Amino acid sequence: MIIWIVFAILTAIAALSVLVPMARERARDGEQPSHDAQVYRAQLGEIDKDLERGLIDDESAEAARAEIARRLIAAAKASEDNAKDRAGSSRAIRLAQLAAIVFVPLATIGLYLELGTPNLPDQPLAQRLAAKPTQQDLPLLVARVENHLADNPQDGTGWDVLAPVYMRMGRVAEAATAYRNAIRILGPTVERQSNLGEALTMANQGIVSADARAAFERAVEIDARAVKPRFFLALALGQEGKNDEAAAAWRSILDEAQGNEPWIQAALSELEKVGGELPQKFARSGPSAGDVAAAGQMSEAERTQMIEGMVAGLDERLRSQGGDAEEWVRLIRAYSVLGRQDKAAKTYEFAASSFEGDPASMEKLEAVRQALDIAPAGSAGDAPAKPE
Amino acid sequence: MMAMTVEFGHYALVLALVLSLVQSFVPVYGALKGDARLMAVAGPVSGMLFLLVGLSFAALTSAYLASDFSVQNVYENSHSLKPLLYKITGVWGNHEGSMLLWVLILVFFAALVAAFGRSMPEALRAAALGVQGWVTSAFLLFILITSNPFLRLQPAPAEGQDLNPILQDVGLAIHPPLLYLGYVGFSITFSFAVAALILGRIDAAWARWVRPWALLAWMFLTLGIAMGSYWAYYELGWGGWWFWDPVENASFMPWLAGTALLHSALVMEKRNALKIWTILLAILTFSLSLLGTFLVRSGVLTSVHAFATDPARGVFILAILCVFIGGSLTLYAWRAPMLKQGGLFAPVSREGALVLNNLLLTAACAAVFVGTLYPLALEAIADDKISVGPPFFNLTFGPLMIPLLIAVPFGPYLAWKRGDLLAVAQRLWIAFGIAILAVLVTAWLSGAERILAAPAVGLAVWVIAGSVSEILSRARFRDVGIATGMRRLAGLPRSAWGTALGHMGLGITALGIVVTSAFQAEAIRSVQPDDNFELSGYELIFKGVAPRRGANFTEEVAHFDVYAGGAKVSELEPTKRLYTARRMPTTESAIATFGFSQLYVSIGEVREDGGVDLRAYYKPLVTLIWLGTLVMAAGGAVSLSDRRLRVGAPKRARQQAAPAE
């Protein structure tokens, strides 16, 4: 708000610089001596003085006097002519006053609002730097570290800290440089090498360049089991069109996976892209998001068929490879939901037999049996048959 | 409370634009109608405009000092690590800021006229300030619409992009302000000329009022050009002091026209003649300044096509150019025939000599004009890029300077109205003898291979000796004795001293140019540490290269010891710099001065094995080029201090019809 008061004062002073001289001039509206005549009279006096000092002779002094006298007469005549139309018009004065009072403020404010940013205060760097770090903008913090590094380019830790920040800000090329510096000073680690490769890849629109590949290969040299570099190397093989090698690489990564890593979906879809077969443990791990979406569009029969297929898949895996109590419980529930009580009972029996001596698992199985009211298949034979 | 300096500066600039529109109409109308109240507005509003643009400039400067990167102009041209001096000079080291400086000087001159121009008729002063208001409003509009230095960035970037390293030099602190004081200063003579045409009253008194302003602008322009030349000499690393580059020509053309104006205004004042011509020169001089601004600021020089792709600025300045030059020349064509021409005069007379001066200077100006604009026109029309280099200018400009230099010593000796060439020649025989002696000595020293050097040196010496002998002859030592002579010398009008100094400076500059061009020695070689080589009697020993760190750059410093006659006389440290923010390399040459001559070394890339490529020059009397311009400008200052020219001061005795003989 204060700024508008300051603007108003400045504008008022500007308007006064027009108004005051006009008002003051009215007071002394007298006859003004001709300035030309003054100059020529001064020149006449100068000739006399020159003559006294002997700088010019009589003859040239006389000639000069005559010339100046002619100019003087001309000037006097011009000044008379001028005086005749010296009366000013009050309309012009009023227009000028109007311009000062109305045009100057309105035009200035209008134009300024169009061009200026009146709500944006100064932001001197020192003041921004002095602000608490929590209030500082990220770019400024980065700039601080950058300044520090410009002075201490051998501070490897600084580069190590700055690099991931660059990555997050999307300044991938600078991130790559920072990782390089960190590697040069602190030495290579799997993490730095693979992050460098990642930065280079991102800087290259997601294509793994030769530089990036070299970085990933260095990382693999350090730790052959490291996932990140192998992931990108597999990606590189796919990008080069070496589909078989890529598929093998993807499978080897997926084989070692726990199953809950965040990158698994990406790896699986890359594997599918290069036309490789999905490893079995992932093939049966459940419906993918795509499958579920597809299920929504199916007819009732198709859906049931799909679900039955998936349940059958799970059954087969558990029987051949085994699984934990949770998975068996899931299978039992699935059969129950599908209305296949017999299957549910058989599954329970199978599971219970495999978990003998494991009270915790047995407890879970027993819980589901009671909840679903499943008759143990084994005892079913022993128990008296229900009346039909 | 939050500081709002930047927005305050922006507002002040907008207010200045609006107020300059008032200035454009009110006093001019008043002058035409003879209304004293409307005319009275001119002075105070001029002062107010200077205050407003000054506040605006100060606000921008403070944003630079505080590294306020929320101002786009600061972000693009500054860096927080930049040394203080370059934070200040960075204000005008870019397009937007330099245009603001341009306008600041425009309103500064108007304020000066308002403050010191009280001796002239009110109507002329009011109309001239009004015309100055036209120019001011045109350029303020240009700045606010196309080149606004107060545009903001939100959020503010953390660090600036730094100033072009070539501009990070003391030269930038001095050169542009001086140059602008010069060529924007000629706006005042333009405004007076247009005002006189509007009012229809042009007489000898006009020249008397206008000449000091022309002299002031001319002094600054002389210094500005010289400064720019010296800056290019040591900064660009090529050892050249003038390149006939369009940017240089842009400031040189107004200088040539302005020099002609100074001389023709003298004729107008004393003889009431050459009035039409003088008015035309006043218009042309500032038109050439505007043209120079257009050439430098529109980007047309980089490439005509680059200009066409981003034409907003260029077209705007071109429009300003057309309106002002076209408008003033139309006014001139309409009014000039109404002027009564003054008395005729004999060809051999002071005024005759001044006409010769004007002919040669305007012809030289035309040559530079053609050489500068022809390539641009050709590129625009025929899509053909040619460059008009020094050979063109040496063949056109050079020959025009020879008769000019021959004639210079005669001018001040000749009487007004009718001179006696023979009598003048008799008085100049000593100067002529000295010049011949110089020719012989030069010929003897240089031998036959530089056959043109001797007469050229003779010509330069002729101008110097001629101006010295003129001032001495006015004292009449032979007639009145030493004591009275000295008194007479001291009592001479300052304008006579000004003339003598101005001409002497010209001779000194010419001498420097001739000698350094003819006798410069050059060595281009690569050296290993502890290599030594000889150049014009100096032995240079290369001691090796070491790194060094500056505030915002790193550099490789090559160290040379300089020996002459077995004794170490100097050390030279040319460097190769890398400005960290822009990753931009520059070459910093090293210069050792011996008397008026200089040894100049600059290096190329530093090689892996510690060796460097270098070029070294010995430039005899090279500093005279710039010392001469200092003497010229001093002549201008002395002449300006002459009491009869001192505006507003009481008038005093002066010679009217003839120099003291």
Short mmCIF file of C-alpha atoms in Angstrom, two decimals, chain B residues 246-535:
data_model
loop_
_atom_site.label_atom_id
_atom_site.label_comp_id
_atom_site.label_asym_id
_atom_site.label_seq_id
_atom_site.Cartn_x
_atom_site.Cartn_y
_atom_site.Cartn_z
CA PRO B 246 30.49 -0.74 -38.34
CA VAL B 247 30.11 -0.18 -34.61
CA GLU B 248 33.16 2.10 -34.62
CA ASN B 249 32.02 3.85 -37.76
CA ALA B 250 28.65 4.42 -36.15
CA SER B 251 30.30 6.72 -33.63
CA PHE B 252 32.90 8.10 -36.03
CA MET B 253 30.36 9.47 -38.53
CA PRO B 254 28.67 11.80 -36.01
CA TRP B 255 32.16 12.87 -34.95
CA LEU B 256 33.12 13.89 -38.49
CA ALA B 257 29.82 15.69 -39.01
CA GLY B 258 30.04 17.23 -35.53
CA THR B 259 33.57 18.49 -36.21
CA ALA B 260 32.31 20.08 -39.42
CA LEU B 261 29.43 21.60 -37.43
CA LEU B 262 31.81 23.19 -34.91
CA HIS B 263 33.69 24.88 -37.72
CA SER B 264 30.70 25.99 -39.76
CA ALA B 265 28.97 27.37 -36.67
CA LEU B 266 32.02 29.60 -36.31
CA VAL B 267 31.39 31.05 -39.76
CA MET B 268 27.71 31.45 -39.01
CA GLU B 269 28.41 33.28 -35.79
CA LYS B 270 31.09 35.60 -37.13
CA ARG B 271 29.91 36.21 -40.65
CA ASN B 272 26.20 35.40 -40.54
CA ALA B 273 26.91 33.06 -43.46
CA LEU B 274 26.58 29.30 -44.04
CA LYS B 275 23.36 29.43 -42.04
CA ILE B 276 21.45 26.91 -44.11
CA TRP B 277 24.44 24.62 -44.19
CA THR B 278 25.04 24.82 -40.45
CA ILE B 279 21.43 23.97 -39.66
CA LEU B 280 21.66 21.03 -42.03
CA LEU B 281 24.85 19.83 -40.34
CA ALA B 282 23.17 20.07 -36.94
CA ILE B 283 20.36 17.88 -38.23
CA LEU B 284 22.70 15.45 -39.97
CA THR B 285 25.00 15.04 -36.99
CA PHE B 286 22.26 13.82 -34.73
CA SER B 287 20.70 11.83 -37.56
CA LEU B 288 23.99 9.97 -37.82
CA SER B 289 23.88 9.41 -34.05
CA LEU B 290 20.41 7.91 -34.46
CA LEU B 291 21.64 5.83 -37.35
CA GLY B 292 24.49 4.58 -35.19
CA THR B 293 22.04 3.68 -32.44
CA PHE B 294 19.94 1.80 -34.98
CA LEU B 295 22.95 -0.09 -36.36
CA VAL B 296 24.22 -1.08 -32.94
CA ARG B 297 20.90 -1.74 -31.21
CA SER B 298 18.74 -3.39 -33.85
CA GLY B 299 21.00 -6.38 -34.39
CA VAL B 300 21.13 -5.51 -38.08
CA LEU B 301 24.91 -5.76 -37.98
CA THR B 302 25.06 -9.38 -36.90
CA SER B 303 23.00 -10.22 -39.90
CA VAL B 304 20.26 -8.53 -41.83
CA HIS B 305 18.35 -11.77 -41.58
CA ALA B 306 18.72 -12.08 -37.83
CA PHE B 307 17.21 -8.63 -37.69
CA ALA B 308 14.30 -9.76 -39.85
CA THR B 309 13.47 -12.70 -37.62
CA ASP B 310 13.18 -10.64 -34.45
CA PRO B 311 12.29 -7.26 -35.82
CA ALA B 312 10.41 -5.62 -32.96
CA ARG B 313 13.32 -3.54 -31.73
CA GLY B 314 14.89 -2.86 -35.08
CA VAL B 315 11.65 -1.77 -36.70
CA PHE B 316 10.87 0.48 -33.76
CA ILE B 317 14.22 2.26 -33.94
CA LEU B 318 13.93 2.38 -37.72
CA ALA B 319 10.57 4.10 -37.30
CA ILE B 320 12.09 6.59 -34.85
CA LEU B 321 14.91 7.13 -37.32
CA CYS B 322 12.53 7.77 -40.22
CA VAL B 323 10.26 10.08 -38.27
CA PHE B 324 13.05 12.24 -36.90
CA ILE B 325 15.38 12.35 -39.88
CA GLY B 326 12.57 12.50 -42.42
CA GLY B 327 10.59 14.99 -40.38
CA SER B 328 13.49 17.33 -39.71
CA LEU B 329 14.67 17.23 -43.32
CA THR B 330 11.14 17.96 -44.55
CA LEU B 331 10.93 20.88 -42.18
CA TYR B 332 14.33 21.95 -43.45
CA ALA B 333 13.29 21.72 -47.10
CA TRP B 334 10.24 23.83 -46.30
CA ARG B 335 11.98 26.49 -44.23
CA ALA B 336 15.47 26.74 -45.69
CA PRO B 337 14.50 28.66 -48.84
CA MET B 338 13.05 31.38 -46.60
CA LEU B 339 16.43 32.05 -45.05
CA LYS B 340 18.37 34.97 -46.37
CA GLN B 341 21.90 33.94 -47.09
CA GLY B 342 24.62 36.07 -45.56
CA GLY B 343 27.33 37.99 -47.38
CA LEU B 344 29.52 36.40 -50.00
CA PHE B 345 33.12 35.79 -49.24
CA ALA B 346 36.43 35.30 -50.92
CA PRO B 347 37.80 31.78 -51.27
CA VAL B 348 41.04 32.77 -49.58
CA SER B 349 39.81 33.82 -46.16
CA ARG B 350 39.15 32.28 -42.78
CA GLU B 351 35.62 31.41 -43.80
CA GLY B 352 36.90 30.04 -47.10
CA ALA B 353 39.25 27.75 -45.20
CA LEU B 354 36.41 26.65 -42.93
CA VAL B 355 34.30 25.81 -45.97
CA LEU B 356 37.16 23.69 -47.28
CA ASN B 357 37.30 21.99 -43.90
CA ASN B 358 33.57 21.29 -44.11
CA LEU B 359 33.80 19.94 -47.64
CA LEU B 360 36.58 17.53 -46.74
CA LEU B 361 35.01 16.40 -43.48
CA THR B 362 31.60 15.78 -45.00
CA ALA B 363 33.16 13.95 -47.94
CA ALA B 364 35.10 11.80 -45.48
CA CYS B 365 31.91 11.22 -43.54
CA ALA B 366 30.14 10.20 -46.74
CA ALA B 367 32.94 7.73 -47.51
CA VAL B 368 32.56 6.12 -44.10
CA PHE B 369 28.79 6.12 -44.54
CA VAL B 370 28.98 4.27 -47.84
CA GLY B 371 31.55 1.81 -46.54
CA THR B 372 29.37 1.05 -43.53
CA LEU B 373 25.96 0.82 -45.15
CA TYR B 374 26.77 -0.60 -48.58
CA PRO B 375 27.45 -4.14 -47.31
CA LEU B 376 24.21 -4.05 -45.32
CA ALA B 377 22.20 -2.85 -48.30
CA LEU B 378 23.78 -5.47 -50.50
CA GLU B 379 23.02 -8.21 -48.01
CA ALA B 380 19.43 -7.09 -47.72
CA ILE B 381 18.82 -6.82 -51.45
CA ALA B 382 21.09 -9.35 -53.12
CA ASP B 383 21.48 -11.74 -50.19
CA ASP B 384 25.19 -11.40 -50.68
CA LYS B 385 27.43 -10.98 -47.67
CA ILE B 386 30.50 -8.89 -48.39
CA SER B 387 32.72 -7.07 -46.00
CA VAL B 388 34.18 -3.69 -46.71
CA GLY B 389 37.48 -3.73 -44.95
CA PRO B 390 40.27 -1.31 -44.25
CA PRO B 391 41.41 -1.21 -47.91
CA PHE B 392 38.20 0.57 -48.92
CA PHE B 393 38.55 3.12 -46.15
CA ASN B 394 42.26 3.60 -46.74
CA LEU B 395 41.54 4.40 -50.36
CA THR B 396 38.61 6.75 -49.75
CA PHE B 397 39.00 8.22 -46.30
CA GLY B 398 42.80 8.39 -46.41
CA PRO B 399 43.22 10.62 -49.48
CA LEU B 400 40.65 13.07 -48.10
CA MET B 401 42.71 13.49 -44.96
CA ILE B 402 45.84 14.54 -46.85
CA PRO B 403 44.55 17.91 -48.16
CA LEU B 404 42.77 18.42 -44.85
CA LEU B 405 45.99 18.03 -42.88
CA ILE B 406 47.88 20.23 -45.34
CA ALA B 407 45.25 22.95 -44.97
CA VAL B 408 44.82 22.85 -41.19
CA PRO B 409 47.75 25.13 -40.24
CA PHE B 410 46.67 27.79 -42.78
CA GLY B 411 43.17 28.18 -41.37
CA PRO B 412 43.82 30.00 -38.09
CA TYR B 413 46.34 32.34 -39.81
CA LEU B 414 43.87 33.52 -42.41
CA ALA B 415 41.91 36.69 -41.72
CA TRP B 416 38.14 36.82 -41.93
CA LYS B 417 36.67 38.20 -45.18
CA ARG B 418 39.91 38.38 -47.15
CA GLY B 419 43.11 36.58 -46.39
CA ASP B 420 46.53 36.73 -47.90
CA LEU B 421 47.73 33.23 -48.65
CA LEU B 422 51.26 34.37 -49.47
CA ALA B 423 51.62 36.25 -46.21
CA VAL B 424 50.37 33.24 -44.30
CA ALA B 425 52.80 30.98 -46.16
CA GLN B 426 55.64 33.26 -45.14
CA ARG B 427 54.66 32.97 -41.50
CA LEU B 428 54.48 29.24 -41.73
CA TRP B 429 57.98 28.75 -43.11
CA ILE B 430 59.41 27.63 -39.78
CA ALA B 431 56.71 25.00 -39.41
CA PHE B 432 57.33 23.96 -42.99
CA GLY B 433 61.06 23.69 -42.30
CA ILE B 434 60.42 21.47 -39.27
CA ALA B 435 58.15 19.25 -41.35
CA ILE B 436 60.79 18.88 -44.07
CA LEU B 437 63.35 18.04 -41.43
CA ALA B 438 61.00 15.36 -40.11
CA VAL B 439 60.65 13.93 -43.62
CA LEU B 440 64.41 13.76 -44.06
CA VAL B 441 65.07 12.21 -40.66
CA THR B 442 62.33 9.63 -41.21
CA ALA B 443 63.62 8.79 -44.67
CA TRP B 444 67.14 8.41 -43.33
CA LEU B 445 66.01 6.18 -40.45
CA SER B 446 63.61 4.01 -42.40
CA GLY B 447 65.52 3.56 -45.62
CA ALA B 448 63.92 3.04 -48.98
CA GLU B 449 61.49 0.23 -48.24
CA ARG B 450 58.89 2.39 -46.53
CA ILE B 451 58.85 5.18 -49.01
CA LEU B 452 55.46 6.57 -48.02
CA ALA B 453 56.27 6.78 -44.34
CA ALA B 454 58.51 9.85 -44.59
CA PRO B 455 56.05 12.27 -46.23
CA ALA B 456 53.26 10.99 -43.95
CA VAL B 457 55.35 11.71 -40.86
CA GLY B 458 56.19 15.10 -42.36
CA LEU B 459 52.50 15.88 -42.78
CA ALA B 460 51.71 15.05 -39.15
CA VAL B 461 54.66 17.11 -37.91
CA TRP B 462 53.51 19.97 -40.18
CA VAL B 463 50.14 20.09 -38.41
CA ILE B 464 51.73 20.07 -34.95
CA ALA B 465 54.38 22.65 -35.80
CA GLY B 466 51.83 24.81 -37.62
CA SER B 467 49.53 25.03 -34.63
CA VAL B 468 52.41 25.75 -32.24
CA SER B 469 53.79 28.46 -34.50
CA GLU B 470 50.37 30.05 -34.88
CA ILE B 471 49.86 30.50 -31.17
CA LEU B 472 53.44 31.75 -30.75
CA SER B 473 53.11 34.23 -33.58
CA ARG B 474 50.05 35.71 -31.94
CA ALA B 475 52.25 36.60 -28.98
CA ARG B 476 54.68 38.45 -31.32
CA PHE B 477 57.75 37.55 -29.34
CA ARG B 478 59.96 39.08 -32.00
CA ASP B 479 58.29 42.48 -31.84
CA VAL B 480 57.58 42.87 -28.16
CA GLY B 481 60.19 40.75 -26.37
CA ILE B 482 59.90 37.73 -24.16
CA ALA B 483 58.20 39.31 -21.16
CA THR B 484 55.46 41.12 -23.02
CA GLY B 485 55.16 38.17 -25.35
CA MET B 486 54.47 35.86 -22.46
CA ARG B 487 51.87 38.27 -21.18
CA ARG B 488 50.26 38.48 -24.57
CA LEU B 489 50.30 34.70 -24.78
CA ALA B 490 48.48 34.42 -21.48
CA GLY B 491 46.06 37.14 -22.52
CA LEU B 492 45.07 35.46 -25.76
CA PRO B 493 41.42 34.52 -25.98
CA ARG B 494 40.89 30.99 -24.74
CA SER B 495 39.22 30.19 -28.02
CA ALA B 496 42.55 30.80 -29.75
CA TRP B 497 44.21 28.37 -27.37
CA GLY B 498 41.38 25.95 -27.99
CA THR B 499 41.94 26.10 -31.73
CA ALA B 500 45.67 25.60 -31.36
CA LEU B 501 45.28 22.67 -28.96
CA GLY B 502 42.58 21.06 -31.10
CA HIS B 503 44.74 21.21 -34.20
CA MET B 504 47.84 20.14 -32.34
CA GLY B 505 45.96 17.11 -30.97
CA LEU B 506 44.94 16.18 -34.47
CA GLY B 507 48.58 16.34 -35.56
CA ILE B 508 49.71 14.26 -32.59
CA THR B 509 47.11 11.59 -33.31
CA ALA B 510 48.10 11.57 -36.97
CA LEU B 511 51.75 11.17 -36.00
CA GLY B 512 50.94 8.20 -33.80
CA ILE B 513 48.88 6.58 -36.54
CA VAL B 514 51.51 7.08 -39.21
CA VAL B 515 54.51 5.95 -37.19
CA THR B 516 52.89 2.92 -35.63
CA SER B 517 51.43 1.80 -38.96
CA ALA B 518 54.69 2.17 -40.83
CA PHE B 519 57.21 0.99 -38.27
CA GLN B 520 55.39 -1.57 -36.18
CA ALA B 521 57.31 -4.84 -35.70
CA GLU B 522 55.51 -8.12 -35.18
CA ALA B 523 56.49 -11.59 -34.04
CA ILE B 524 54.20 -14.60 -34.21
CA ARG B 525 55.76 -17.73 -32.79
CA SER B 526 55.41 -20.50 -30.28
CA VAL B 527 57.75 -20.69 -27.32
CA GLN B 528 58.79 -23.20 -24.69
CA PRO B 529 59.72 -22.16 -21.16
CA ASP B 530 63.07 -20.33 -21.07
CA ASP B 531 62.96 -19.63 -24.79
CA ASN B 532 63.89 -16.12 -25.70
CA PHE B 533 63.40 -13.99 -28.77
CA GLU B 534 64.14 -10.48 -29.88
CA LEU B 535 61.77 -7.78 -31.09
#
